[in-house]
């Protein structure tokens, strides 16, 4: 499974865990575990690319909070998850990037 898909799913699942349980810290823990997993499995693409994906993920996470009042929480999370997935795919998954 591509890292881009895992990164996007991690963001959505982390939000869902926080929403369903009412414990934001638990959603945060899911998010951190997903970031570590994605970074570890993508390391062969190069540290710079992995750091870029992590920074993009942080921007998407913050962006979901900015967009939520206008779009609603779920649409905002789904939108930024799609952006994160596409960015991660472009940086670490697409053909020509170092193989795992």
GROMACS .gro file of C-alpha atoms in nm:
model
  100
    1UNK     CA    1   0.000   0.000   0.000
    2UNK     CA    2   0.143   0.341  -0.091
    3UNK     CA    3   0.255   0.570   0.188
    4UNK     CA    4   0.032   0.844   0.047
    5UNK     CA    5  -0.275   0.630   0.115
    6UNK     CA    6  -0.153   0.544   0.464
    7UNK     CA    7  -0.083   0.910   0.544
    8UNK     CA    8  -0.430   1.016   0.431
    9UNK     CA    9  -0.600   0.730   0.616
   10UNK     CA   10  -0.399   0.808   0.930
   11UNK     CA   11  -0.530   1.164   0.934
   12UNK     CA   12  -0.889   1.049   0.889
   13UNK     CA   13  -0.866   0.767   1.144
   14UNK     CA   14  -0.698   0.994   1.402
   15UNK     CA   15  -0.982   1.244   1.366
   16UNK     CA   16  -1.243   0.968   1.385
   17UNK     CA   17  -1.087   0.829   1.704
   18UNK     CA   18  -1.088   1.175   1.862
   19UNK     CA   19  -1.451   1.232   1.757
   20UNK     CA   20  -1.586   0.892   1.860
   21UNK     CA   21  -1.405   0.869   2.194
   22UNK     CA   22  -1.418   1.237   2.281
   23UNK     CA   23  -1.051   1.209   2.379
   24UNK     CA   24  -0.845   1.437   2.158
   25UNK     CA   25  -0.522   1.302   2.304
   26UNK     CA   26  -0.612   0.954   2.185
   27UNK     CA   27  -0.663   1.087   1.833
   28UNK     CA   28  -0.329   1.263   1.868
   29UNK     CA   29  -0.163   0.937   1.969
   30UNK     CA   30  -0.306   0.767   1.660
   31UNK     CA   31  -0.176   1.056   1.449
   32UNK     CA   32   0.175   1.036   1.597
   33UNK     CA   33   0.190   0.658   1.550
   34UNK     CA   34   0.080   0.698   1.189
   35UNK     CA   35   0.343   0.964   1.123
   36UNK     CA   36   0.616   0.743   1.268
   37UNK     CA   37   0.498   0.443   1.066
   38UNK     CA   38   0.480   0.639   0.741
   39UNK     CA   39   0.821   0.800   0.800
   40UNK     CA   40   0.983   0.465   0.880
   41UNK     CA   41   0.846   0.287   0.575
   42UNK     CA   42   0.936   0.577   0.342
   43UNK     CA   43   1.286   0.643   0.469
   44UNK     CA   44   1.445   0.498   0.154
   45UNK     CA   45   1.304   0.793  -0.042
   46UNK     CA   46   1.543   1.017   0.152
   47UNK     CA   47   1.531   1.213   0.473
   48UNK     CA   48   1.449   1.540   0.297
   49UNK     CA   49   1.144   1.392   0.126
   50UNK     CA   50   1.022   1.230   0.446
   51UNK     CA   51   1.063   1.556   0.638
   52UNK     CA   52   0.873   1.736   0.360
   53UNK     CA   53   0.583   1.490   0.396
   54UNK     CA   54   0.581   1.535   0.775
   55UNK     CA   55   0.575   1.915   0.733
   56UNK     CA   56   0.297   1.883   0.476
   57UNK     CA   57   0.105   1.666   0.722
   58UNK     CA   58   0.142   1.928   0.994
   59UNK     CA   59   0.021   2.200   0.756
   60UNK     CA   60  -0.275   1.982   0.655
   61UNK     CA   61  -0.358   1.911   1.020
   62UNK     CA   62  -0.357   2.284   1.098
   63UNK     CA   63  -0.541   2.359   0.775
   64UNK     CA   64  -0.824   2.126   0.871
   65UNK     CA   65  -0.881   2.334   1.182
   66UNK     CA   66  -0.884   2.655   0.978
   67UNK     CA   67  -1.122   2.512   0.717
   68UNK     CA   68  -1.360   2.339   0.961
   69UNK     CA   69  -1.571   2.647   1.046
   70UNK     CA   70  -1.641   2.710   0.677
   71UNK     CA   71  -1.670   2.352   0.548
   72UNK     CA   72  -1.756   2.149   0.856
   73UNK     CA   73  -1.513   1.922   1.038
   74UNK     CA   74  -1.546   1.606   0.828
   75UNK     CA   75  -1.528   1.777   0.488
   76UNK     CA   76  -1.224   1.975   0.608
   77UNK     CA   77  -1.047   1.660   0.728
   78UNK     CA   78  -1.129   1.469   0.409
   79UNK     CA   79  -1.006   1.757   0.192
   80UNK     CA   80  -0.673   1.794   0.370
   81UNK     CA   81  -0.631   1.415   0.384
   82UNK     CA   82  -0.662   1.409   0.004
   83UNK     CA   83  -0.402   1.685  -0.024
   84UNK     CA   84  -0.170   1.499   0.215
   85UNK     CA   85  -0.217   1.172   0.028
   86UNK     CA   86  -0.138   1.331  -0.307
   87UNK     CA   87   0.162   1.516  -0.167
   88UNK     CA   88   0.300   1.206   0.004
   89UNK     CA   89   0.252   1.001  -0.310
   90UNK     CA   90   0.434   1.264  -0.514
   91UNK     CA   91   0.723   1.288  -0.269
   92UNK     CA   92   0.782   0.927  -0.165
   93UNK     CA   93   0.568   0.684  -0.365
   94UNK     CA   94   0.573   0.770  -0.732
   95UNK     CA   95   0.792   0.589  -0.979
   96UNK     CA   96   1.145   0.725  -0.985
   97UNK     CA   97   1.159   0.788  -0.611
   98UNK     CA   98   1.396   0.552  -0.426
   99UNK     CA   99   1.246   0.203  -0.393
  100UNK     CA  100   1.168   0.051  -0.055
   0.00000   0.00000   0.00000
